[in-house]
Tab-separated table of N, CA and C in Angstrom:
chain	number	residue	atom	x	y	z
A	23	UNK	N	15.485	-17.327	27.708
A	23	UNK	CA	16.240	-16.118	27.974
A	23	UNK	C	17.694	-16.325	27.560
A	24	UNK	N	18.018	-15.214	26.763
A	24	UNK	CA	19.650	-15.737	26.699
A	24	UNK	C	20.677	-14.628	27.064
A	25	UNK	N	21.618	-14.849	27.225
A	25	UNK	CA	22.609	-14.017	27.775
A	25	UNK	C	23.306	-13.127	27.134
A	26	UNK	N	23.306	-12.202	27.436
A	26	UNK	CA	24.321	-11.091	26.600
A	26	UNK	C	25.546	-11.512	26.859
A	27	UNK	N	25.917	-10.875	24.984
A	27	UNK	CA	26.977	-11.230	24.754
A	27	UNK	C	28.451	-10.655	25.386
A	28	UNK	N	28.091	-9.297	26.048
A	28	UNK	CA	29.060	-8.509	26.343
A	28	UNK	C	29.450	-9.283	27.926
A	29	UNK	N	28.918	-10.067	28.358
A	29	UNK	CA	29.518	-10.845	29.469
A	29	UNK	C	30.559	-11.913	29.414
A	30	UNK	N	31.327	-11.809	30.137
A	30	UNK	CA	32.622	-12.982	29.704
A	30	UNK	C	31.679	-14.532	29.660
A	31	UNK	N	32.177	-15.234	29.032
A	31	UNK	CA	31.564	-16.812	29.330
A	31	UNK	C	32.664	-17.739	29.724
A	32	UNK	N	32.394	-17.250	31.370
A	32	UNK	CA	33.062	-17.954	32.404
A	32	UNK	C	32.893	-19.723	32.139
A	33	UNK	N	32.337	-20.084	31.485
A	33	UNK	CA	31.982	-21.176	31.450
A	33	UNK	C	32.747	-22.430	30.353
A	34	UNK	N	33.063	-21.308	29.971
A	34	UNK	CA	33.835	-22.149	28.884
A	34	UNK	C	35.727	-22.177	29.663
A	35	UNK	N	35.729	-23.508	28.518
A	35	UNK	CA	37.506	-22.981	29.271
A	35	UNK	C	38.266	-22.060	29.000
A	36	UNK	N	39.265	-22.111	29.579
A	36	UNK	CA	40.362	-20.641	29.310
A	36	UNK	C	40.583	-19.932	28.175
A	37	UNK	N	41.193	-21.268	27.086
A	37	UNK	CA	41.669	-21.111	25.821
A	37	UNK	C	40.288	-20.415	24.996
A	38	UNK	N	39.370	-20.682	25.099
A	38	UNK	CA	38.394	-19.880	24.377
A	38	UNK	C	38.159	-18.447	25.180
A	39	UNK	N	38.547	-18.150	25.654
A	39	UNK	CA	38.528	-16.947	26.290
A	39	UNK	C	39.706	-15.741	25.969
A	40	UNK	N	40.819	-16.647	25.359
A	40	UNK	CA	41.788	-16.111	25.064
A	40	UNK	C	42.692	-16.264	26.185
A	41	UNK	N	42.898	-17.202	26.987
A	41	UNK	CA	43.683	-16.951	28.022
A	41	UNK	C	45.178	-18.002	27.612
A	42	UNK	N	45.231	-18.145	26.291
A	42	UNK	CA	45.978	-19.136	25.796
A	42	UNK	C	47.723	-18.659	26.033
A	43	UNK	N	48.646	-19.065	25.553
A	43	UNK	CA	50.128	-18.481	25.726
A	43	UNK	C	50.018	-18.606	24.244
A	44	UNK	N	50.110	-17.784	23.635
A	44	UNK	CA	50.108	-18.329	21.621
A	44	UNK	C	51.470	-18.545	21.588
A	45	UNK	N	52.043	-18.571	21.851
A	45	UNK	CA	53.545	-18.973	21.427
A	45	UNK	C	54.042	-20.151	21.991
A	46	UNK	N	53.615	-20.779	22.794
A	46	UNK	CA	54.099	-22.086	23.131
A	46	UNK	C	54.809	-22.694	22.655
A	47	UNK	N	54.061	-23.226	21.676
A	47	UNK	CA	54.602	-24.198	20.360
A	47	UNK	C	55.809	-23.882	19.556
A	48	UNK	N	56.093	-22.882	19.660
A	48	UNK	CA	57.272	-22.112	19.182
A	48	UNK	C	58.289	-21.917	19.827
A	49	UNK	N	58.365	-22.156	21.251
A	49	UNK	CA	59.285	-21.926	21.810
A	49	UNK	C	60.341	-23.034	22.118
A	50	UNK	N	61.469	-23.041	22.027
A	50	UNK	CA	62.391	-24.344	22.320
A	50	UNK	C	62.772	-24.285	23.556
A	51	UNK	N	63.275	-25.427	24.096
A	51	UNK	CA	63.727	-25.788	24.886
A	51	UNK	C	64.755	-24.608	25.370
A	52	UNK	N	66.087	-24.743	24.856
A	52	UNK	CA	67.330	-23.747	24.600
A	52	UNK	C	66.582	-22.356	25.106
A	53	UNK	N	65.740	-22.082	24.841
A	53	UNK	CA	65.488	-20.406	24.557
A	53	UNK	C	64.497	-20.446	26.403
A	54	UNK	N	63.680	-21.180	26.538
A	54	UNK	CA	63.183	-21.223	28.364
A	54	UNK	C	64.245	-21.413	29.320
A	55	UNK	N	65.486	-22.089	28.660
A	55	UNK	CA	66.120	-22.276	29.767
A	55	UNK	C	67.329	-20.803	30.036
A	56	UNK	N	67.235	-20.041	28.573
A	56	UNK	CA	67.772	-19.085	28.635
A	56	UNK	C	66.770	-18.237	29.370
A	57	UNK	N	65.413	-18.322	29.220
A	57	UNK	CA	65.111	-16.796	29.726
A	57	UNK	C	65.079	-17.507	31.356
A	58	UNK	N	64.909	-18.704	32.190
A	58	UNK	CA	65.075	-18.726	33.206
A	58	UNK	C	66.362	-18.228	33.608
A	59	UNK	N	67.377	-19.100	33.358
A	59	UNK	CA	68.308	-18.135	33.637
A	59	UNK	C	68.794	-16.746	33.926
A	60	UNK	N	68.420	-16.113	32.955
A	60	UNK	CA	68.059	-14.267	32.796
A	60	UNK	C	67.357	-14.121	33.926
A	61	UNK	N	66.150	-15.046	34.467
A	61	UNK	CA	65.113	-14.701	35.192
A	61	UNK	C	65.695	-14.655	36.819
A	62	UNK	N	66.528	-15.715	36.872
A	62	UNK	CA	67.267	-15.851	38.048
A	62	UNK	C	68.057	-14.642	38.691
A	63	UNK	N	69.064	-14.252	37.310
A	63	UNK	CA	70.272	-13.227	37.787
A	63	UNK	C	69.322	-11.608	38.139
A	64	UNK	N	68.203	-12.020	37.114
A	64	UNK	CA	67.265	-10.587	37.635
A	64	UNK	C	66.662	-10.818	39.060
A	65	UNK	N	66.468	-11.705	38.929
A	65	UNK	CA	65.813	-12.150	40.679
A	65	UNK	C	66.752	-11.609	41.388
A	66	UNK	N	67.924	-12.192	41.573
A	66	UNK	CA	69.194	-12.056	42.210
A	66	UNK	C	69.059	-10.454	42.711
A	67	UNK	N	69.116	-10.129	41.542
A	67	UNK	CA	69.210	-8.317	42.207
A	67	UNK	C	67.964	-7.811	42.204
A	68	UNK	N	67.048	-8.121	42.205
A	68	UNK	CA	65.774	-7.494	42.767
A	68	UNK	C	66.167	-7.444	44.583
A	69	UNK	N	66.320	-9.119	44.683
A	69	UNK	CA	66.480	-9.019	46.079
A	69	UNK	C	67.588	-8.356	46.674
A	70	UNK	N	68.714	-7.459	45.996
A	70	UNK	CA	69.393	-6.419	46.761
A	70	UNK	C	68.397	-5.178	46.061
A	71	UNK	N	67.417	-4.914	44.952
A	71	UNK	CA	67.032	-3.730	45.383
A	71	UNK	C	65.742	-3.760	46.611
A	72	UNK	N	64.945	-4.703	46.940
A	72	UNK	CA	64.061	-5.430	47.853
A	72	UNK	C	64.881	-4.479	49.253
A	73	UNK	N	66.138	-5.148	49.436
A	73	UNK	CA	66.477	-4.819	50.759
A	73	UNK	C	66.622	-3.404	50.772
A	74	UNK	N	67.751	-3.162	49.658
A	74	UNK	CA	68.494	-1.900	49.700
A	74	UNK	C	67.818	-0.250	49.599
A	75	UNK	N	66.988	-0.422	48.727
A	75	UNK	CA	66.320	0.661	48.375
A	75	UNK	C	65.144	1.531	49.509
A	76	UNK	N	64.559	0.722	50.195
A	76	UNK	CA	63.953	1.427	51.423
A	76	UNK	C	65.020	1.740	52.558
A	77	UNK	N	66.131	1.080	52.895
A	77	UNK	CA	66.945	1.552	53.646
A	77	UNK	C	67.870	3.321	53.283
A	78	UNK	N	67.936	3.071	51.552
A	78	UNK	CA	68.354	3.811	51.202
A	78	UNK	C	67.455	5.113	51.235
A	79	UNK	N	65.988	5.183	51.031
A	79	UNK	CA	64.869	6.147	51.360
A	79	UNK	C	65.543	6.746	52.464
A	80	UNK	N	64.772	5.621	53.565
A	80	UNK	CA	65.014	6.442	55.079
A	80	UNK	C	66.306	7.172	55.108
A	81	UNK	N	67.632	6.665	54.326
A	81	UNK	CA	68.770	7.493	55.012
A	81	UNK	C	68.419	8.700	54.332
A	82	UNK	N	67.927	9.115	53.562
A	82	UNK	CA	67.689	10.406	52.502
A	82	UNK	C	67.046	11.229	53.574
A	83	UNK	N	66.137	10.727	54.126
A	83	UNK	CA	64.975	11.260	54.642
A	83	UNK	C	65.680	11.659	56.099
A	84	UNK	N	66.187	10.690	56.697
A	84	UNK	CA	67.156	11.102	57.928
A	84	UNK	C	68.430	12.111	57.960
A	85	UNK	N	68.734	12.114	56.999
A	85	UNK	CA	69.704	13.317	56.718
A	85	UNK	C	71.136	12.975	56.926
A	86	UNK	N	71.397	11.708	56.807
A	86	UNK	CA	72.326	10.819	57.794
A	86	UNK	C	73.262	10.227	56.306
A	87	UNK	N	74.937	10.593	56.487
A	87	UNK	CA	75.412	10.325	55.938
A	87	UNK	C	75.158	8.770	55.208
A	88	UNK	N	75.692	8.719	53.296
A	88	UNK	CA	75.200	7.418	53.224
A	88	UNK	C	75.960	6.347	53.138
A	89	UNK	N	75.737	5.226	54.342
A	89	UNK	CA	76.683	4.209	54.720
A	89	UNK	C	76.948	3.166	53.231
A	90	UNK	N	75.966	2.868	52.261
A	90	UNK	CA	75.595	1.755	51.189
A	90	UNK	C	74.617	2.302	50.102
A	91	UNK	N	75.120	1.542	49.091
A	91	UNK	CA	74.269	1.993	47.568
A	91	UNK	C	73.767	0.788	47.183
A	92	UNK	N	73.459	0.912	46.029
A	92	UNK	CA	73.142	-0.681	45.038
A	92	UNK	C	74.446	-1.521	44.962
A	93	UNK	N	75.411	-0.761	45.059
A	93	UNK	CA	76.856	-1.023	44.184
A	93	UNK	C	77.394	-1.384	45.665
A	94	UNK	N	77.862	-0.333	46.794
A	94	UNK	CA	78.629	-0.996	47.796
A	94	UNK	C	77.579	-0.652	49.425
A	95	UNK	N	78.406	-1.603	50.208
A	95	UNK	CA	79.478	-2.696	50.405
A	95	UNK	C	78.676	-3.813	49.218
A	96	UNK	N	79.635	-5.008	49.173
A	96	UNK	CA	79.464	-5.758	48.788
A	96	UNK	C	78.235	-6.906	49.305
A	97	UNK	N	77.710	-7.826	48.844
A	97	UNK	CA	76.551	-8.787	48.990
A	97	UNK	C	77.341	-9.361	50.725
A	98	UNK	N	76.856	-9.474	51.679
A	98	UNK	CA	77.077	-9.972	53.021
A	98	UNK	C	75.949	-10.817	53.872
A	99	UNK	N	76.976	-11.328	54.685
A	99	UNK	CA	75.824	-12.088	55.504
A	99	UNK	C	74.800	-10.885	56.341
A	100	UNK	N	73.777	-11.103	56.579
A	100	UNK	CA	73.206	-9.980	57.372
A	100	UNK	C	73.310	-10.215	58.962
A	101	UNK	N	73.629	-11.105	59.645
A	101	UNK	CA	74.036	-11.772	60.635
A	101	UNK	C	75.550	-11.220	61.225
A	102	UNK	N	76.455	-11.875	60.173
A	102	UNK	CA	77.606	-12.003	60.961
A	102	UNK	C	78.597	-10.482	59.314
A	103	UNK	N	77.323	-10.337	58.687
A	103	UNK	CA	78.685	-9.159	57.964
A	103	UNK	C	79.737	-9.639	57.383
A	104	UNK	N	79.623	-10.762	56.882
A	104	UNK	CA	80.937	-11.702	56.392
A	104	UNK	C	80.805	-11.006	54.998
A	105	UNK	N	81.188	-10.613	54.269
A	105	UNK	CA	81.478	-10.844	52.788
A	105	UNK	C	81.443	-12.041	51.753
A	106	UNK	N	80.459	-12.090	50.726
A	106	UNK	CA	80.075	-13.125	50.119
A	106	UNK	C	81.014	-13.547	48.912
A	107	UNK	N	82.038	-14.728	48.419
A	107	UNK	CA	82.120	-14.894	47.626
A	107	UNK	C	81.743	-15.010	46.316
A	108	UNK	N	82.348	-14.791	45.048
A	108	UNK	CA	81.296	-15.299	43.653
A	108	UNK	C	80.605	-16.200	43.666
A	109	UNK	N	81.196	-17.321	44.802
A	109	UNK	CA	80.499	-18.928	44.190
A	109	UNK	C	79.108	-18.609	45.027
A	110	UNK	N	79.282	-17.766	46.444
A	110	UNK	CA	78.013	-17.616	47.053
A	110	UNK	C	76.808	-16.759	47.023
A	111	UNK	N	77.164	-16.833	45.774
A	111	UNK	CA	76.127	-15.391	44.986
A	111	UNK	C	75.381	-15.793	43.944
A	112	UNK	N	75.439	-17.221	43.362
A	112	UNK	CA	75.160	-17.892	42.054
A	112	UNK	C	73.112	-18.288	42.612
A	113	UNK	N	72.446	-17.781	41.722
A	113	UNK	CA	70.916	-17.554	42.124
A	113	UNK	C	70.434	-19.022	42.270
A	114	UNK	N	69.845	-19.185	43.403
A	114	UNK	CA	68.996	-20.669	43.709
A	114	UNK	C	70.176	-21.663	44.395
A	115	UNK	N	71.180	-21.439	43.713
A	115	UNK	CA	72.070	-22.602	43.792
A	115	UNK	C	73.384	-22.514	45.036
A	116	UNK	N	73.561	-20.877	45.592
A	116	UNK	CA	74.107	-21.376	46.377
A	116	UNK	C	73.212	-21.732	47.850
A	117	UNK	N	71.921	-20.897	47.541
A	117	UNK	CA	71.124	-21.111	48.812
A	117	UNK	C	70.824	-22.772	48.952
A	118	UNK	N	70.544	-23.476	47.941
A	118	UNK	CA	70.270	-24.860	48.124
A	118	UNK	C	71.670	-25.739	48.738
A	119	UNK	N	72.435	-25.552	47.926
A	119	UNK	CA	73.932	-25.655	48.395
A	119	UNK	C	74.322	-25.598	50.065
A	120	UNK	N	73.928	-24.652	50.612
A	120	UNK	CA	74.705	-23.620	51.858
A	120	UNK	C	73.034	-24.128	52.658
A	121	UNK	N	72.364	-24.911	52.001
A	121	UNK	CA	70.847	-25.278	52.801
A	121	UNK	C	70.260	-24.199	53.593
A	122	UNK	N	70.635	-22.665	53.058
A	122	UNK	CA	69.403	-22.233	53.394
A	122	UNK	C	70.247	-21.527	54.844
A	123	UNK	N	71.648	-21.442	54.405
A	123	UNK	CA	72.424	-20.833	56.042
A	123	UNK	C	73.806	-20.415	55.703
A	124	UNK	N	74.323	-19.376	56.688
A	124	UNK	CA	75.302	-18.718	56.137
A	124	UNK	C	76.531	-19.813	56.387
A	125	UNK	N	77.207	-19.964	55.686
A	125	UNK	CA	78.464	-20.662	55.540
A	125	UNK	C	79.176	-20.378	56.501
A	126	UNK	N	79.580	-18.995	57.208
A	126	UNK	CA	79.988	-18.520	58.447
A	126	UNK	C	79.845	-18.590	59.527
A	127	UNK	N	78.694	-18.303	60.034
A	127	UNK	CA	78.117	-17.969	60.926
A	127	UNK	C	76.952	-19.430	61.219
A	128	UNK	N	76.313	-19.672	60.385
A	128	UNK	CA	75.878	-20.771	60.393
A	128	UNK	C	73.876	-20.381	60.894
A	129	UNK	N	73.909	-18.857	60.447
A	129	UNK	CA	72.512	-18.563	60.722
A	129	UNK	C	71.730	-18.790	59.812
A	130	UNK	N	70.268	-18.728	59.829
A	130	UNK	CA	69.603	-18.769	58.469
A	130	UNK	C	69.204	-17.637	57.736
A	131	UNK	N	69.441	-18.309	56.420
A	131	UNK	CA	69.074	-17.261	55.731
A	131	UNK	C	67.468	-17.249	55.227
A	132	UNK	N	66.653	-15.638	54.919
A	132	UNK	CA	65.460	-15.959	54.863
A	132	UNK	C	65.227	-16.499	53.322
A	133	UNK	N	63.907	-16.692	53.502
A	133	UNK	CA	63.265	-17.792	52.392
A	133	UNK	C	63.188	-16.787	51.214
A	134	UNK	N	63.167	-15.675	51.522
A	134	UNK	CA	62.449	-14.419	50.505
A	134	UNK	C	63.309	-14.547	49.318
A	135	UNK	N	64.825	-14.540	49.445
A	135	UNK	CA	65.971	-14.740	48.617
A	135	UNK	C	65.839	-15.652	47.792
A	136	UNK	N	65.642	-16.870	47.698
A	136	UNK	CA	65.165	-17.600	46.893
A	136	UNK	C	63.953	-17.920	46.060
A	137	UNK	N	62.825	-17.284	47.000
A	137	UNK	CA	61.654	-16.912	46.254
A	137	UNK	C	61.337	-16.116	45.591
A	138	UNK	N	62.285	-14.983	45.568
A	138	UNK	CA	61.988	-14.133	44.581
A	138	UNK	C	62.784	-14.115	43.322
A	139	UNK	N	64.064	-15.101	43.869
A	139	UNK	CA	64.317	-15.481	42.574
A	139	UNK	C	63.589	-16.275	41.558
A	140	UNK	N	62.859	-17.182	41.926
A	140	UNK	CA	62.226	-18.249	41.687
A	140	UNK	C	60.807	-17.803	40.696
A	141	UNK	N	60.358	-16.658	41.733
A	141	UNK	CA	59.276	-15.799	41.204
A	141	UNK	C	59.505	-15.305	39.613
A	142	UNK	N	60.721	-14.638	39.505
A	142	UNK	CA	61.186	-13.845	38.688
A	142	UNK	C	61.763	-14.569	38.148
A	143	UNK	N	61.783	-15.896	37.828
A	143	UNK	CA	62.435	-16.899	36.746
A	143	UNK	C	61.215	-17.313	36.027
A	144	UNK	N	60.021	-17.704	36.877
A	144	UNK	CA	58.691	-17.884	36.346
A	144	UNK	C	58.278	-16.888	35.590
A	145	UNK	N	57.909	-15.358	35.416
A	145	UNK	CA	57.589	-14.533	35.130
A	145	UNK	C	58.311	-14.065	33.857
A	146	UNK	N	59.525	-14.608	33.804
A	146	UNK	CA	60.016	-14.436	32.441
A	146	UNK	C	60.110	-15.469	31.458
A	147	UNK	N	59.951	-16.803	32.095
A	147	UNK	CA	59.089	-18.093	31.309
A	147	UNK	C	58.247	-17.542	30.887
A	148	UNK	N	57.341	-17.188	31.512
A	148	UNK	CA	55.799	-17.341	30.876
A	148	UNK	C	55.717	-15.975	29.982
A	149	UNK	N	56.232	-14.680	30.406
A	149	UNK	CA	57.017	-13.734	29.206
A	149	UNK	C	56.580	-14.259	27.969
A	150	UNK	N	57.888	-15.353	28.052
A	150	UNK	CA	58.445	-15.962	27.080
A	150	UNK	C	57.325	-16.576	26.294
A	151	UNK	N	56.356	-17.331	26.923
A	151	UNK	CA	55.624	-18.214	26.414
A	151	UNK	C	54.465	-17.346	25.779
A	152	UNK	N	53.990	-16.491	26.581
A	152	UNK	CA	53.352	-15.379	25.892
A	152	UNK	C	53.261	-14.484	24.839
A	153	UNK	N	54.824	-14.083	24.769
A	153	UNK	CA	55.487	-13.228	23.578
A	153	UNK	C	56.110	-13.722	22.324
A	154	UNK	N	56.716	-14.977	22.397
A	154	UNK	CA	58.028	-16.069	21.683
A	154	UNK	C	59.129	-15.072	21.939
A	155	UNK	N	60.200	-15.859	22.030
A	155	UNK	CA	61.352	-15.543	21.508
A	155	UNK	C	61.294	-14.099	21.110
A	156	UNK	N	62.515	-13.069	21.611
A	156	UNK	CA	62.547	-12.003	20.776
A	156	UNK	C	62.701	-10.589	22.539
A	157	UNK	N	62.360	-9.429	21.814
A	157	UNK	CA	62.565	-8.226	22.608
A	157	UNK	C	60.903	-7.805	23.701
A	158	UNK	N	60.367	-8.084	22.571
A	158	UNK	CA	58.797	-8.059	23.821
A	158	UNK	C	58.931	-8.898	24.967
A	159	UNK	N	59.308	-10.357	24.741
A	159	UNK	CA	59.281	-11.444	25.891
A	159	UNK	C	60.236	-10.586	26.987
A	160	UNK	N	61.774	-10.556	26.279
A	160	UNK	CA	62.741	-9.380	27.495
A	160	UNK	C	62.330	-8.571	27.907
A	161	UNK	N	61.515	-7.753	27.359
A	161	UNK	CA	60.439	-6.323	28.049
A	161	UNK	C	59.844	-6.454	29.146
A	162	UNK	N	59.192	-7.348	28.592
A	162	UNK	CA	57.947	-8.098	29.296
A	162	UNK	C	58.181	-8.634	30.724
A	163	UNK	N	59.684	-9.412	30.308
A	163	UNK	CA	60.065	-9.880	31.457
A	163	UNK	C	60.727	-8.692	32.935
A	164	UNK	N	61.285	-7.594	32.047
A	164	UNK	CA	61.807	-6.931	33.206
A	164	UNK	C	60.503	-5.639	33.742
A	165	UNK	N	59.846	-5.656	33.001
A	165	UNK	CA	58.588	-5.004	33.640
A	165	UNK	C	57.850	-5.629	34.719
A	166	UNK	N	57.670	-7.164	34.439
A	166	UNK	CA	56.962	-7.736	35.324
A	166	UNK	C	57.850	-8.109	36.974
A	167	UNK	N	59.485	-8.097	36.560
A	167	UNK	CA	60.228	-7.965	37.517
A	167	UNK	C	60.152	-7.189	38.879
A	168	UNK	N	60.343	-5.779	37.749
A	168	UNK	CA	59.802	-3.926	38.094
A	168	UNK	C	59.053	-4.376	38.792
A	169	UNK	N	58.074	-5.294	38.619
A	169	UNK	CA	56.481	-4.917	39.727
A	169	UNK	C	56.783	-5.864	40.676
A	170	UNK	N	56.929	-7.090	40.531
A	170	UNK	CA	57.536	-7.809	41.428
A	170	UNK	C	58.184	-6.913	42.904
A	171	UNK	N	59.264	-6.241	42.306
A	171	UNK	CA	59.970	-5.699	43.374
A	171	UNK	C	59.605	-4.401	44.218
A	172	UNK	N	58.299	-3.743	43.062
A	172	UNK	CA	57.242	-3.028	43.932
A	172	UNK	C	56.502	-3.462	44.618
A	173	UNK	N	55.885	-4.618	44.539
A	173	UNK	CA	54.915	-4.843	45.325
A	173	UNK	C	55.892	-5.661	46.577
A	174	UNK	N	57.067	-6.257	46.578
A	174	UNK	CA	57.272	-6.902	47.505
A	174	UNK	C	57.987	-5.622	48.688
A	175	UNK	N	58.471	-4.509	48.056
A	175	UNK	CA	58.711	-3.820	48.941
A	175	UNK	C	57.674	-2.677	49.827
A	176	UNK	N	56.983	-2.748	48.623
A	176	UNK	CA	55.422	-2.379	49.619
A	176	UNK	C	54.670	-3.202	50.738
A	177	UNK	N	55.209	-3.904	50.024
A	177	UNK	CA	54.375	-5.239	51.229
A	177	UNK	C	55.524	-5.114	53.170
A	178	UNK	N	56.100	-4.728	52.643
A	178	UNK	CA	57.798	-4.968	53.867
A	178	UNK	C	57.282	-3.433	54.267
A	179	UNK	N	57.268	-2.120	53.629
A	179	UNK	CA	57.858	-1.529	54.215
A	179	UNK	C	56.659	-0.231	53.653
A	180	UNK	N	55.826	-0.539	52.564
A	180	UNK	CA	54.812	0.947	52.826
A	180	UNK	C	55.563	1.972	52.083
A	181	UNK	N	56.862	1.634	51.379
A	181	UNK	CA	57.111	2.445	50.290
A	181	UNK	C	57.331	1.826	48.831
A	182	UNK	N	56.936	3.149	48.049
A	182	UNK	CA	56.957	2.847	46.331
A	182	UNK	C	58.246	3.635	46.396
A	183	UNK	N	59.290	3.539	46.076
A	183	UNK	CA	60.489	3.891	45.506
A	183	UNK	C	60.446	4.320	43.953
A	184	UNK	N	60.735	5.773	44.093
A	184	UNK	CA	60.749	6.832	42.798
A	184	UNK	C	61.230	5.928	41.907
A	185	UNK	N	62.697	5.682	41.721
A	185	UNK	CA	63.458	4.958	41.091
A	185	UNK	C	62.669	3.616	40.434
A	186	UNK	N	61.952	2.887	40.945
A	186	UNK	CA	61.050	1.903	40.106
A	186	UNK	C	59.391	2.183	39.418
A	187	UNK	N	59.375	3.439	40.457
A	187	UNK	CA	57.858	3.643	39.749
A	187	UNK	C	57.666	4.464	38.424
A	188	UNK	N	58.563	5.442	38.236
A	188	UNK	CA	59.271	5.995	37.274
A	188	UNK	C	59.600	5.654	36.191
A	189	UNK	N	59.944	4.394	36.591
A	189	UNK	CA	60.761	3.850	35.466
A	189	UNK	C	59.777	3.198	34.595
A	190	UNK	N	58.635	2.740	35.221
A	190	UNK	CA	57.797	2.161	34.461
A	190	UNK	C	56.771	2.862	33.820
A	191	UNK	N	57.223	4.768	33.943
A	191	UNK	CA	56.181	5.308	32.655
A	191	UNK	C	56.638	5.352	31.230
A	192	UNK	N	58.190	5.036	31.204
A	192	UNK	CA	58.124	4.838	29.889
A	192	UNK	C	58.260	3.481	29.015
């Protein structure tokens, strides 16, 4: 008896399946550490649209003058409301730095902040590794961001925010 062909053949490994990155080999050093980078500062602000953007819903919905945007107040402790310097805003590095606690106040900060940077540094690696070098890999990368920051705010809070779902019909 033999098997139809229209069934995947789980059996084999990945790469024959097509699950390969074709661009690997092509990619330099210089150019991963650029798109991590990229991947970071996008992280960075996912996690103010993560926070910001369902708070910003409800005030719409409450009818209630609006206290904060994307833009202001500025990045703060959520604890003590301190105001964050440049140096304490730098992605991965000041949380490792500051171990994971506000410099002020001395509370902790959550894990999510760094993981989603982290997330979204990976996701535009592998972009990268997927696409090579070039404008698809950047596409690629801030689409997969886009979803990133949908699904993590669905997960928190049970809303899709117009503003990201939107954005990804064109």
């Amino acid at each position: 008896m033999s098997i139809p062909t229209a069934w995947p053949q789980l059996w084999l490994p990945p790469g024959a399946m097509g699950w390969v990155l074709p661009h690997f080999a092509e990619v330099s050093l210089a150019q991963i550490v650029l798109f991590t980078a990229i991947g970071l500062v996008v992280g960075s602000f996912l996690n103010v649209l993560i926070y910001r953007l369902p708070l910003m819903i409800l005030q719409v919905e409450e009818a209630e003058p609006a206290t904060f945007n994307l833009n202001t107040p500025r990045s703060h402790c959520p604890h003590c409301q301190h105001t964050l310097h440049w140096y304490e805003l730098i992605p991965l590095l000041s949380y490792a730095l500051s171990l994971g606690r506000c410099r002020h106040c001395h509370s902790p900060i959550s894990i999510r902040y760094p993981l989603v940077e982290i997330l979204t540094a990976v996701l535009f690696w592998l972009c990268l590794l997927k696409f090579g070098f070039g404008w698809p890999a950047l596409l690629g990368g801030f689409f997969c961001a886009t979803l990133l920051a949908l699904a993590w705010i669905d997960a928190e809070t049970f809303l899709l925010p117009d503003a990201l779902t939107q954005a990804l019909l064109w």
